[in-house]
CSV table of C-alpha atoms and ligand atoms in Angstrom, one decimal:
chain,number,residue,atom,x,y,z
X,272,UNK,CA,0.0,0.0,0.0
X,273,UNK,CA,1.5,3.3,-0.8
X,274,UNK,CA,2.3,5.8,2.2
X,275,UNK,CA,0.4,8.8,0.4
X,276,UNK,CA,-3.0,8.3,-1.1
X,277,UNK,CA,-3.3,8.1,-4.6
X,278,UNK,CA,-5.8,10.8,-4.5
X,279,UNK,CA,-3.1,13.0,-2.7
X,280,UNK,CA,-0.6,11.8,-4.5
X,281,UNK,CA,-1.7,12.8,-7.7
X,282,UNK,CA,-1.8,16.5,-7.1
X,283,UNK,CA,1.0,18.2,-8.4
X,284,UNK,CA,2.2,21.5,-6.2
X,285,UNK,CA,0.6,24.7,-7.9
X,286,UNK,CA,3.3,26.2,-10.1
X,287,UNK,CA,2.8,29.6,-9.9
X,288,UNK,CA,3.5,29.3,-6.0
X,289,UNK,CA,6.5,26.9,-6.8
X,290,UNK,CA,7.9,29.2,-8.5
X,291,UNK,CA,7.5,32.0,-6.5
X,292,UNK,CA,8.8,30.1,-4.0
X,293,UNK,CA,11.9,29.4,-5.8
X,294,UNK,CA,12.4,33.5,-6.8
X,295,UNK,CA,12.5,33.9,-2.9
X,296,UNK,CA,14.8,31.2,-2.2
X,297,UNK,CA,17.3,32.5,-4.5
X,298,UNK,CA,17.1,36.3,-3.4
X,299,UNK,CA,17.3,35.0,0.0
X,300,UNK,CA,21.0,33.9,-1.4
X,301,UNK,CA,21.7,37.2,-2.6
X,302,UNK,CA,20.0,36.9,-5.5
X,303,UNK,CA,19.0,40.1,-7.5
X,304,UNK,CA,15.5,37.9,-9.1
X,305,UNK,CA,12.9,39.8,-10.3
X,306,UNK,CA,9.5,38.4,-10.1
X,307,UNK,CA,7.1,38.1,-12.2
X,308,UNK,CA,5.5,35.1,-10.8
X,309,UNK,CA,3.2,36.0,-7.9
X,310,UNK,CA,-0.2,36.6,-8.6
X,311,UNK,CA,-1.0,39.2,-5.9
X,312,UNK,CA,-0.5,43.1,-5.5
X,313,UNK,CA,2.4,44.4,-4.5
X,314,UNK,CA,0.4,47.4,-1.9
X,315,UNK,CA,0.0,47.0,1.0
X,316,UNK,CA,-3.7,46.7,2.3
X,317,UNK,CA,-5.7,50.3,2.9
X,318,UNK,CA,-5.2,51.6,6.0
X,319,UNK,CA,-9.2,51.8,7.3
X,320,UNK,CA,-9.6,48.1,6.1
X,321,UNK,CA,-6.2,47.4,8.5
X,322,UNK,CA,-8.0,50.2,11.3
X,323,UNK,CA,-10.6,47.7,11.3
X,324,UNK,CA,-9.0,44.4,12.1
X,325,UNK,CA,-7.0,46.0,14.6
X,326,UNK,CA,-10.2,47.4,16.4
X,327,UNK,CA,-11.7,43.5,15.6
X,328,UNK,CA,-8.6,42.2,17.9
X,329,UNK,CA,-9.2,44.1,20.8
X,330,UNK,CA,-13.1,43.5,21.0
X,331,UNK,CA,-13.6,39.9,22.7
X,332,UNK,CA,-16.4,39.0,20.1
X,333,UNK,CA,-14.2,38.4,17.8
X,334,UNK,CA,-12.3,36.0,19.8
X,335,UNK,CA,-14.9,32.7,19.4
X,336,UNK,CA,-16.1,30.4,17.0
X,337,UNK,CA,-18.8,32.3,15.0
X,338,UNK,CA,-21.2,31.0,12.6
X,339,UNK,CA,-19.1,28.7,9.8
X,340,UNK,CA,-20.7,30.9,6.9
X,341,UNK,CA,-19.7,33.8,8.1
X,342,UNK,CA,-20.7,36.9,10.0
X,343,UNK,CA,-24.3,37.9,8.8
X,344,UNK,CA,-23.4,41.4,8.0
X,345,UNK,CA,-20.6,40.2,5.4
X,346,UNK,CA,-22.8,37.8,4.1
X,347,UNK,CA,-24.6,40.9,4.0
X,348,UNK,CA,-22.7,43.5,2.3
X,349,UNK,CA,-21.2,40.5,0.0
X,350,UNK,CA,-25.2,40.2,-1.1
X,351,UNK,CA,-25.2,44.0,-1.7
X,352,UNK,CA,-22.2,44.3,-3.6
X,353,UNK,CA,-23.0,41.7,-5.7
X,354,UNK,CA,-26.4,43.4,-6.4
X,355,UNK,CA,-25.0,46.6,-6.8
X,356,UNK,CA,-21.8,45.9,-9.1
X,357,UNK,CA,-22.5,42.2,-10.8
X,358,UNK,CA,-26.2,42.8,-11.5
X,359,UNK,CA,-27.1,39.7,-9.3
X,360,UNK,CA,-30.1,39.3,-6.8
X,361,UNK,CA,-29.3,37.4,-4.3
X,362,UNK,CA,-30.2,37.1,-0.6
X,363,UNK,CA,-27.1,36.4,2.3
X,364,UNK,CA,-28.1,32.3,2.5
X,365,UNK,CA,-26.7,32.2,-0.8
X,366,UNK,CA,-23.1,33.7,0.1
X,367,UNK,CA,-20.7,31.4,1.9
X,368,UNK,CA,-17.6,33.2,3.6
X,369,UNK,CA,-14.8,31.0,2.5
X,370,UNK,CA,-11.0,31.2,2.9
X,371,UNK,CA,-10.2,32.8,0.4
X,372,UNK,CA,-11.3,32.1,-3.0
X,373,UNK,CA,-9.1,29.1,-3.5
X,374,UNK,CA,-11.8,27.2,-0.9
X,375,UNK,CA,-14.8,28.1,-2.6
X,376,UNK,CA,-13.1,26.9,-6.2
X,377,UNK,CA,-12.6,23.6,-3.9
X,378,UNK,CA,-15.9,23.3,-2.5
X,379,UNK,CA,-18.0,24.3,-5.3
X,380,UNK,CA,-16.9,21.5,-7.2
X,381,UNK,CA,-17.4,19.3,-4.2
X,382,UNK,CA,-20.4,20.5,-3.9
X,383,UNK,CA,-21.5,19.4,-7.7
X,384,UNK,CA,-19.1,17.0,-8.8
X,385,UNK,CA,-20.1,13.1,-8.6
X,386,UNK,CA,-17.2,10.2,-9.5
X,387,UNK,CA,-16.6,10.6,-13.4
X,388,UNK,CA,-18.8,13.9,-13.9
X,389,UNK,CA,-16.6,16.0,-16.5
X,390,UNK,CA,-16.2,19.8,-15.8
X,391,UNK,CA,-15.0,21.6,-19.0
X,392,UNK,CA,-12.2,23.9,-18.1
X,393,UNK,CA,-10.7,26.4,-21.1
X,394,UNK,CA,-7.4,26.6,-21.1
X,395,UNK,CA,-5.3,28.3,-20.5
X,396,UNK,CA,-6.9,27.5,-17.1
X,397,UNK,CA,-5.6,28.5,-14.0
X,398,UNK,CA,-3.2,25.6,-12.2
X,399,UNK,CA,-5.8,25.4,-9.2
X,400,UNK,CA,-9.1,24.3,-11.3
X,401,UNK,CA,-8.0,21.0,-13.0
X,402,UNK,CA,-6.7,20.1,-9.6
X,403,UNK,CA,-9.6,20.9,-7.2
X,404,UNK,CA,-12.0,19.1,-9.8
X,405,UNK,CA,-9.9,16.1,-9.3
X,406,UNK,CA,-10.0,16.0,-6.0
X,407,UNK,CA,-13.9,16.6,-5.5
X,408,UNK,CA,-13.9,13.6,-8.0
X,409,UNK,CA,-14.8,15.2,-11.3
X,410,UNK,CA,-13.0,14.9,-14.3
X,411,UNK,CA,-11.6,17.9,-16.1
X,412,UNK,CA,-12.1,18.5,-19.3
X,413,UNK,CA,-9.3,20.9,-21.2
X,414,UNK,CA,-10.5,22.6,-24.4
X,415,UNK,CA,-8.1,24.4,-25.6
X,416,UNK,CA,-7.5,28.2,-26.3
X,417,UNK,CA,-5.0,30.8,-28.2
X,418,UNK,CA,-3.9,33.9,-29.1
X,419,UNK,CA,-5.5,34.5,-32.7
X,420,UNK,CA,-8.8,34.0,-30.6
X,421,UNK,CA,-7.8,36.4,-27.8
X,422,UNK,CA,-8.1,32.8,-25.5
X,423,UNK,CA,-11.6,33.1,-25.5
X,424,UNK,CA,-13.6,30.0,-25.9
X,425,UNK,CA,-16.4,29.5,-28.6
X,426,UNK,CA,-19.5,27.9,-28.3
X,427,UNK,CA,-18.5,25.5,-31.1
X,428,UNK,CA,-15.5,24.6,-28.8
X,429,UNK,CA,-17.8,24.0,-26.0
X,430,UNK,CA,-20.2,22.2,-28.0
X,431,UNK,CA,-16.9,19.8,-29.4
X,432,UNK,CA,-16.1,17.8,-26.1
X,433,UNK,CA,-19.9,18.1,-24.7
X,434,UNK,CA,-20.9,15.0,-23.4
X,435,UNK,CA,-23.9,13.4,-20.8
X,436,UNK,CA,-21.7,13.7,-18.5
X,437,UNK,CA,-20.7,17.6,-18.6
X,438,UNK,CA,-22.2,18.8,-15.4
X,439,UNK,CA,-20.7,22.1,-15.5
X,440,UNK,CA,-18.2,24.9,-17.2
X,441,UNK,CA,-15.3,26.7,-15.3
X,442,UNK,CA,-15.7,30.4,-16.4
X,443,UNK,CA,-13.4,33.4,-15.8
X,444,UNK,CA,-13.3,37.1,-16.8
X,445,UNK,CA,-11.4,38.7,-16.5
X,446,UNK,CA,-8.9,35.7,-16.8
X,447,UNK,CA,-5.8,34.2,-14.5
X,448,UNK,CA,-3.6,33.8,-16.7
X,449,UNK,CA,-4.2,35.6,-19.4
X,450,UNK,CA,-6.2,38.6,-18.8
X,451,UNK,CA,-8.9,38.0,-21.2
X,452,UNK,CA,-12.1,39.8,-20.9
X,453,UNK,CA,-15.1,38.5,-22.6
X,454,UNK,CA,-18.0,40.5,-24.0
X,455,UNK,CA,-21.7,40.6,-22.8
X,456,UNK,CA,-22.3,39.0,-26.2
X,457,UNK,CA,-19.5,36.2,-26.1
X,458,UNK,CA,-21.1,35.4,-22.2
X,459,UNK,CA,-24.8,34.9,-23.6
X,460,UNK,CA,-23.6,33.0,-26.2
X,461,UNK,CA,-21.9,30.9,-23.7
X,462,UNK,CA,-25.1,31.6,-21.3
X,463,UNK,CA,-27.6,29.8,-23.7
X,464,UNK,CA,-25.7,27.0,-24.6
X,465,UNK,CA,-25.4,25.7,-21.1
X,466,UNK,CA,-29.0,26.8,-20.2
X,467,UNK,CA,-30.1,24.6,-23.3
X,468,UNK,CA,-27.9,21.6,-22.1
X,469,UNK,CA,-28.5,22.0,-18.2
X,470,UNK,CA,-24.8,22.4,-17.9
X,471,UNK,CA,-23.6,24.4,-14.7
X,472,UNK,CA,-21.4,27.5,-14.9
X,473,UNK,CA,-18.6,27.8,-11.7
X,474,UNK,CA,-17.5,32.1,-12.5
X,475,UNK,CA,-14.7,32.6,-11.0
X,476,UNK,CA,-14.7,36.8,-10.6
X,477,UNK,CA,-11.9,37.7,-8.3
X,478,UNK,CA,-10.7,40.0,-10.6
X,479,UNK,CA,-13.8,41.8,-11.7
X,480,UNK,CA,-12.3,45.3,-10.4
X,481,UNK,CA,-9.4,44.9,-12.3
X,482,UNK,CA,-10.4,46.0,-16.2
X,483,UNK,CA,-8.8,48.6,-18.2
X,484,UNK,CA,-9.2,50.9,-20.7
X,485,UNK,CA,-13.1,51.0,-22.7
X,486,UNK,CA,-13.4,47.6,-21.0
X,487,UNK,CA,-16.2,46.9,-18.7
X,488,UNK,CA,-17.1,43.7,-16.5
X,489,UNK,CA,-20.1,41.5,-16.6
X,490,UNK,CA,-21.3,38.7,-14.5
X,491,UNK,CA,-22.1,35.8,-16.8
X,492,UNK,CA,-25.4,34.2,-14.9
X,493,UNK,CA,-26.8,38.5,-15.0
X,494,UNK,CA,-26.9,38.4,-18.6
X,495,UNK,CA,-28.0,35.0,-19.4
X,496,UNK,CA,-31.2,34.3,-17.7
X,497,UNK,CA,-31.1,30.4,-19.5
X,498,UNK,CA,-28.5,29.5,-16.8
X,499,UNK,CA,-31.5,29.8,-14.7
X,500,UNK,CA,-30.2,29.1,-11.1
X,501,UNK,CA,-27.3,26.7,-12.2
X,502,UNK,CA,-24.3,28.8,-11.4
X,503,UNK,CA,-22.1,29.9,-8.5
X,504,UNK,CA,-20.1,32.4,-8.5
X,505,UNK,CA,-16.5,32.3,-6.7
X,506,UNK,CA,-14.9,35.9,-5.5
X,507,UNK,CA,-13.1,38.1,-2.8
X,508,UNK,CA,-11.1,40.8,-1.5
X,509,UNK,CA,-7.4,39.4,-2.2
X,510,UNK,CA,-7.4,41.1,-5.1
X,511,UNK,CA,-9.2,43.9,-5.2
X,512,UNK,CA,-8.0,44.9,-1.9
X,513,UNK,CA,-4.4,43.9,-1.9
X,514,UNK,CA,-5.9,41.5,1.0
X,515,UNK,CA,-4.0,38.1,-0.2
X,516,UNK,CA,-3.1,37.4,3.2
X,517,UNK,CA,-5.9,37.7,5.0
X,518,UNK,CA,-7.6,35.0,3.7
X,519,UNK,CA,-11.2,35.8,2.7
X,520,UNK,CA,-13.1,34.9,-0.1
X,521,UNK,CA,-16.4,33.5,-0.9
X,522,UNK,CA,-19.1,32.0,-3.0
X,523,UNK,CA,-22.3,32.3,-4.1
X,524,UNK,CA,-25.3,30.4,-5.2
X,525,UNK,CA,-28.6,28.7,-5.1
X,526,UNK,CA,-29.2,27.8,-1.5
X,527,UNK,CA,-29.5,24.2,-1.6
X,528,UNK,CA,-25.4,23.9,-3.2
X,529,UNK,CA,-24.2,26.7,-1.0
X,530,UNK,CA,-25.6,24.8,2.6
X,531,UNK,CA,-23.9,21.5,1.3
X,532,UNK,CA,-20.7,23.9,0.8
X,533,UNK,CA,-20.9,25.1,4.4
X,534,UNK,CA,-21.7,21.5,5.5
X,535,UNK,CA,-18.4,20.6,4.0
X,536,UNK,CA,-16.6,24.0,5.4
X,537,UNK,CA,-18.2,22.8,9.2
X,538,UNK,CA,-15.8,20.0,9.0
X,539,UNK,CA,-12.9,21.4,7.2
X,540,UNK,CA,-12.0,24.4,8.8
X,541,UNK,CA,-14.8,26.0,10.3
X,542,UNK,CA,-15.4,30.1,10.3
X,543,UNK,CA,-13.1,32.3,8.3
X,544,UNK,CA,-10.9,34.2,11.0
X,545,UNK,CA,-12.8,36.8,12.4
X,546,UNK,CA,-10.4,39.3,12.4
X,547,UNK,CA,-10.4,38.6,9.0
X,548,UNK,CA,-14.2,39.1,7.9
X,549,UNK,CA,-14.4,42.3,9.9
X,550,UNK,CA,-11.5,43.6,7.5
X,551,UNK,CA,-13.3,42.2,4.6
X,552,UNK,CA,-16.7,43.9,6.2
X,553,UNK,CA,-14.4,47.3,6.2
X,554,UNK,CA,-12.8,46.6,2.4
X,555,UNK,CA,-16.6,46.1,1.2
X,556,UNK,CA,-18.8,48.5,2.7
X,557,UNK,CA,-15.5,51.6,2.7
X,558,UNK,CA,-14.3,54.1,0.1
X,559,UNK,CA,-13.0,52.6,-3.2
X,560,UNK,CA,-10.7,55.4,-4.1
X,561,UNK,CA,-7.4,53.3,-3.3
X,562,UNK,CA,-8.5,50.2,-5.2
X,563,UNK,CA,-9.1,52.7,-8.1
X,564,UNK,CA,-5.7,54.0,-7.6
X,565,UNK,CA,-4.0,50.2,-7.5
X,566,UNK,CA,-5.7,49.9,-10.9
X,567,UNK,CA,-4.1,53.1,-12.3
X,568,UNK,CA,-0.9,51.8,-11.0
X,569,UNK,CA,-2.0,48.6,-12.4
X,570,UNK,CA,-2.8,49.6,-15.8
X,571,UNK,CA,0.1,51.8,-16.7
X,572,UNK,CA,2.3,48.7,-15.6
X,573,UNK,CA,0.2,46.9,-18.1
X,574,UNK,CA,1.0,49.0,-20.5
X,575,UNK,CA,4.6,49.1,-20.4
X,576,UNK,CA,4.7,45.5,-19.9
X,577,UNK,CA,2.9,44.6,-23.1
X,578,UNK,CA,4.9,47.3,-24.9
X,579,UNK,CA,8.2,45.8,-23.8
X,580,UNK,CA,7.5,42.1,-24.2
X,581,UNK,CA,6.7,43.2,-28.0
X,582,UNK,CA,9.7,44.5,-28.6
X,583,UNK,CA,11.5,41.5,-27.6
X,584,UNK,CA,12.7,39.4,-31.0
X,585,UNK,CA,10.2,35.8,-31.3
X,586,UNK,CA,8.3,37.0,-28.2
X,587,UNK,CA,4.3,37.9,-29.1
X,588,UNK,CA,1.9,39.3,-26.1
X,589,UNK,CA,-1.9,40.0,-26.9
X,590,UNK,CA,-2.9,43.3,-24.8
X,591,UNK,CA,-4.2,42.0,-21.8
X,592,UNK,CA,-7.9,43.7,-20.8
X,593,UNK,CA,-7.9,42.6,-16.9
X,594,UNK,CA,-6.3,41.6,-14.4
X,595,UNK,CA,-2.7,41.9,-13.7
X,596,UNK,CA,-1.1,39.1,-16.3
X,597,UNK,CA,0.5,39.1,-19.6
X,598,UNK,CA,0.5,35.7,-21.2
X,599,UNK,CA,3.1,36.1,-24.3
X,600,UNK,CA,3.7,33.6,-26.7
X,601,UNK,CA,7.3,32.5,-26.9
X,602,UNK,CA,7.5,29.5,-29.1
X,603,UNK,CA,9.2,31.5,-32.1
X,604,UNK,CA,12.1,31.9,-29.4
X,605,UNK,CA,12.1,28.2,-29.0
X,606,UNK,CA,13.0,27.6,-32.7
X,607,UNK,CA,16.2,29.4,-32.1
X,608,UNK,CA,19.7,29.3,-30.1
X,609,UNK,CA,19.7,31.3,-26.9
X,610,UNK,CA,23.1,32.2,-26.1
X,611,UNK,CA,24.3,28.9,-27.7
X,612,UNK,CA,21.7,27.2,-25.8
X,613,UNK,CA,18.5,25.9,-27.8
X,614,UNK,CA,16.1,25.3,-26.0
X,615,UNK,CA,13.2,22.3,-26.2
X,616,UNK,CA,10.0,23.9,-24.1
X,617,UNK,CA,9.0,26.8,-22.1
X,618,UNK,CA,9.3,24.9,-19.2
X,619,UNK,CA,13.3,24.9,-20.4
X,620,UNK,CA,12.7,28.5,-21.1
X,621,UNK,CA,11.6,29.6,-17.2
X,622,UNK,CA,14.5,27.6,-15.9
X,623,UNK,CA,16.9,29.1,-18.3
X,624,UNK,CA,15.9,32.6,-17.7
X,625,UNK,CA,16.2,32.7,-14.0
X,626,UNK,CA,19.5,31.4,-14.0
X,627,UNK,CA,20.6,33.5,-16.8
X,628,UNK,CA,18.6,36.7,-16.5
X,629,UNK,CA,17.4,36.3,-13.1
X,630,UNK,CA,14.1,36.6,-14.0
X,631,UNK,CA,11.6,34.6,-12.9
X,632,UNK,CA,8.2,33.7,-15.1
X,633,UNK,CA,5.6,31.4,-15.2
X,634,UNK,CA,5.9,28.7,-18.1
X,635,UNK,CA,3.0,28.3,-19.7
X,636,UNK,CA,2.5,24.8,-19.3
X,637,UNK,CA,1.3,25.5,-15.5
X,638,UNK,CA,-2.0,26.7,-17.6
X,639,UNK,CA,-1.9,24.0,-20.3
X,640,UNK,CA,-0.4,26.1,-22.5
X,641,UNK,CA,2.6,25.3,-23.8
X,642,UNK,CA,4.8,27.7,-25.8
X,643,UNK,CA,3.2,30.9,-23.8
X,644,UNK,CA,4.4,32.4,-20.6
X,645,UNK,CA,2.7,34.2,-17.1
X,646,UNK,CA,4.2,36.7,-16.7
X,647,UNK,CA,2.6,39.7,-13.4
X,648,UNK,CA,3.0,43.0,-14.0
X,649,UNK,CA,1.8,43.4,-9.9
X,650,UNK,CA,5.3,44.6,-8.8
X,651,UNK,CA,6.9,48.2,-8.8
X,652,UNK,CA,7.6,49.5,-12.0
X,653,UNK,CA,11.2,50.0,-11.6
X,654,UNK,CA,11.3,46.2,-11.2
X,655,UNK,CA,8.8,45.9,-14.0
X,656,UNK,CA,11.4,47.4,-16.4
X,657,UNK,CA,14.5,46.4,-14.9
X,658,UNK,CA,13.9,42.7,-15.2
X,659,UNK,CA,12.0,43.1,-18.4
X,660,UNK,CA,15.3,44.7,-20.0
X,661,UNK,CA,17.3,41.9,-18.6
X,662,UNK,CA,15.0,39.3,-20.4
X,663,UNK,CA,14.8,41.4,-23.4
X,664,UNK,CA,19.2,41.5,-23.3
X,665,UNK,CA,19.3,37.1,-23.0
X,666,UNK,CA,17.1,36.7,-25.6
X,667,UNK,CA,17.4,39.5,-28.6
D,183,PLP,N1,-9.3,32.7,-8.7
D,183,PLP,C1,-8.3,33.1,-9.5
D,183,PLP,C2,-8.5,33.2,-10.9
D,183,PLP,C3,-7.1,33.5,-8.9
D,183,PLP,O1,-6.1,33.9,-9.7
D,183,PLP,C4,-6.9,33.3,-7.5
D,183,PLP,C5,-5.6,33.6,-6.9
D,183,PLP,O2,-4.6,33.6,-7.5
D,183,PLP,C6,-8.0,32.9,-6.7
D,183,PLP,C7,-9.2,32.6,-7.4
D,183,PLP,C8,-8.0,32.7,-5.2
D,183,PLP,O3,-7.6,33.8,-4.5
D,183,PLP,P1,-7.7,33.8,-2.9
D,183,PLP,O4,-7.7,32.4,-2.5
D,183,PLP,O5,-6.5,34.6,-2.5
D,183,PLP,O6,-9.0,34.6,-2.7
């Protein structure tokens, strides 16, 4: 019998935190690395949602168990905001206070995943969704995305690997990893096809404050009424915020698949930390003008990122729409020699550039996406250009 389960087993570490994790190591040694691995923002969190957690600490309330879906008035304001900025109408029974996102992309699936039910999953996907469906017991389905099509899926694509046992599609817009943004249009295209097919749509909209330029967010279940009530939607404040350490996320949905959620939660890990949710309470129901100023700060690194990466010889980036990711294609690189080196995949290609450049990226095979690269522009933008010159040096 083998000492780890084979369900266990079988998950691979998330990349993206492997290889943050390897940036660190390496400028812990004195390494000058520049990151472009982490998906979070570099700010620290706004100083009234901080206020509030300290003031949570000192008030003994907060020091107990509370309810394991969270404190009514977050489930609250998240029922508000979701109203007031996603178009949705829904009641606080349908919001479960998770940690962090990442547990509500978990738990929805175990929620509505039986053995062998297939969950279609465009790629490029982010690492977390294949894994968590196999766990809850579900079997992804990749269909694969690219550039030429802005790595949106089609309806047609959809409609390819549909089977009687697709339960349900994993959404996301604006996209981890590649920043894509789809349309009202493109979404109730998508919208009707699953309503026809009773196929469940998981949306994950962490980054829905994060769009730039003309580009606006939509939920997908708000402007397709034929997903009826089959869809749950998965956000937070780590994003939005710059609140990826305190943990809080949450999701939504009909009643009935949000209570077997918190069922699951009761035995997992119980409330959120308290602390926590009355920071969250803070971030929701406080003034916006310092996420709007992360997004400035956000978008001009955007810019400059895009603009860089296309000036780099073989290397081809799409202008991201949301977000904080630039997914380049580098497989015109590949077909060359790199300082005498030539080099098979971009898996080869990450190693090879944080030993030689000291840069650190995101190979696109992480996403199922082979020949492409993640690349954050969530860091200052001295380091931004800095390490983007470096990479541009290794591989003209
Ligand atoms: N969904 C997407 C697309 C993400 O990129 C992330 C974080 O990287 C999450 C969900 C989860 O974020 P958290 O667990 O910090 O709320």
């Amino acid at each position: 019998m083998p000492r780890i389960s084979h369900r266990l087993g079988s998950i691979a570490e998330s990349a993206t935190m492997a290889i943050s994790g390897r940036a660190r190591e390496l400028q812990a040694a004195g390494r000058d690395v520049v990151s472009y691995g982490a998906g979070e923002p570099d700010f620290p969190t706004p100083e009234h949602i901080v206020e509030a957690a300290v003031a949570a600490c000192r008030d003994p309330r907060t020091h107990k168990y509370s309810a394991v879906a969270g404190l009514p008035e977050l489930r609250e304001a998240v029922a508000e905001v979701t109203a007031r900025d996603s178009g949705l109408d829904v009641t606080p029974p349908q919001v479960l206070i998770t940690n962090g996102g990442k547990q509500s992309v978990y738990q929805s699936f175990a929620a509505l995943l039986d053995p062998g039910d297939e969950a279609i999953v465009p790629a490029p996907y982010w690492v977390t969704y294949p894994e968590a469906i196999r766990l809850a017991g579900g079997k992804p389905i990749p269909v694969s995305t690219d550039a030429s099509q802005g790595f949106k899926v089609t309806v047609d694509q959809l409609e390819a690997v549909r089977t009687d046992r697709t339960k349900l599609l994993v959404f996301v817009s604006p996209s981890n990893p590649t920043g894509a943004v789809y349309d009202e249009a493109e979404m109730a295209d998508i919208g009707r096809w699953a309503g026809e097919h009773g196929i469940w749509i998981v949306t994950d909209e962490i980054y829905q404050y994060l769009v730039y330029g003309d580009t606006t967010f939509a939920s997908l279940p708000a402007v397709a009424p034929e997903v009826e009530d089959r869809w749950v939607v998965i956000s937070g404040v780590s994003k939005t915020f710059a609140m990826t350490g305190w943990r809080v996320g949450w999701m939504i949905g009909p009643a009935d698949v949000v209570k077997a959620a918190a069922n699951l939660q009761s035995h997992l890990t119980s409330n959120v930390s308290n602390v926590g949710q009355r920071a969250a309470l803070a971030a929701l129901s406080g003034p916006m003008d310092a996420v709007w100023e992360m997004r400035e700060a956000f978008d001009r690194r955007r810019r400059t990122m895009h603009r860089m990466l296309n000036e780099i010889p073989g290397v081809e980036c799409i202008e991201p729409q949301g977000a904080f990711y630039c997914f380049p294609r580098f497989e015109d690189v590949l077909t060359r020699q790199i300082d005498g080196t030539r080099l098979a995949d971009t898996l080869e290609l990450g190693a090879f550039v944080l030993e030689r450049a000291e840069v650190a990226i995101v190979p696109g095979e992480a996403f199922g996406a082979p020949g492409y690269a993640r690349l954050s522009y969530a860091l200052s933008d001295e380091d931004l250009v800095r390490g983007l010159e470096r990479l541009g040096a290794l591989l003209a």
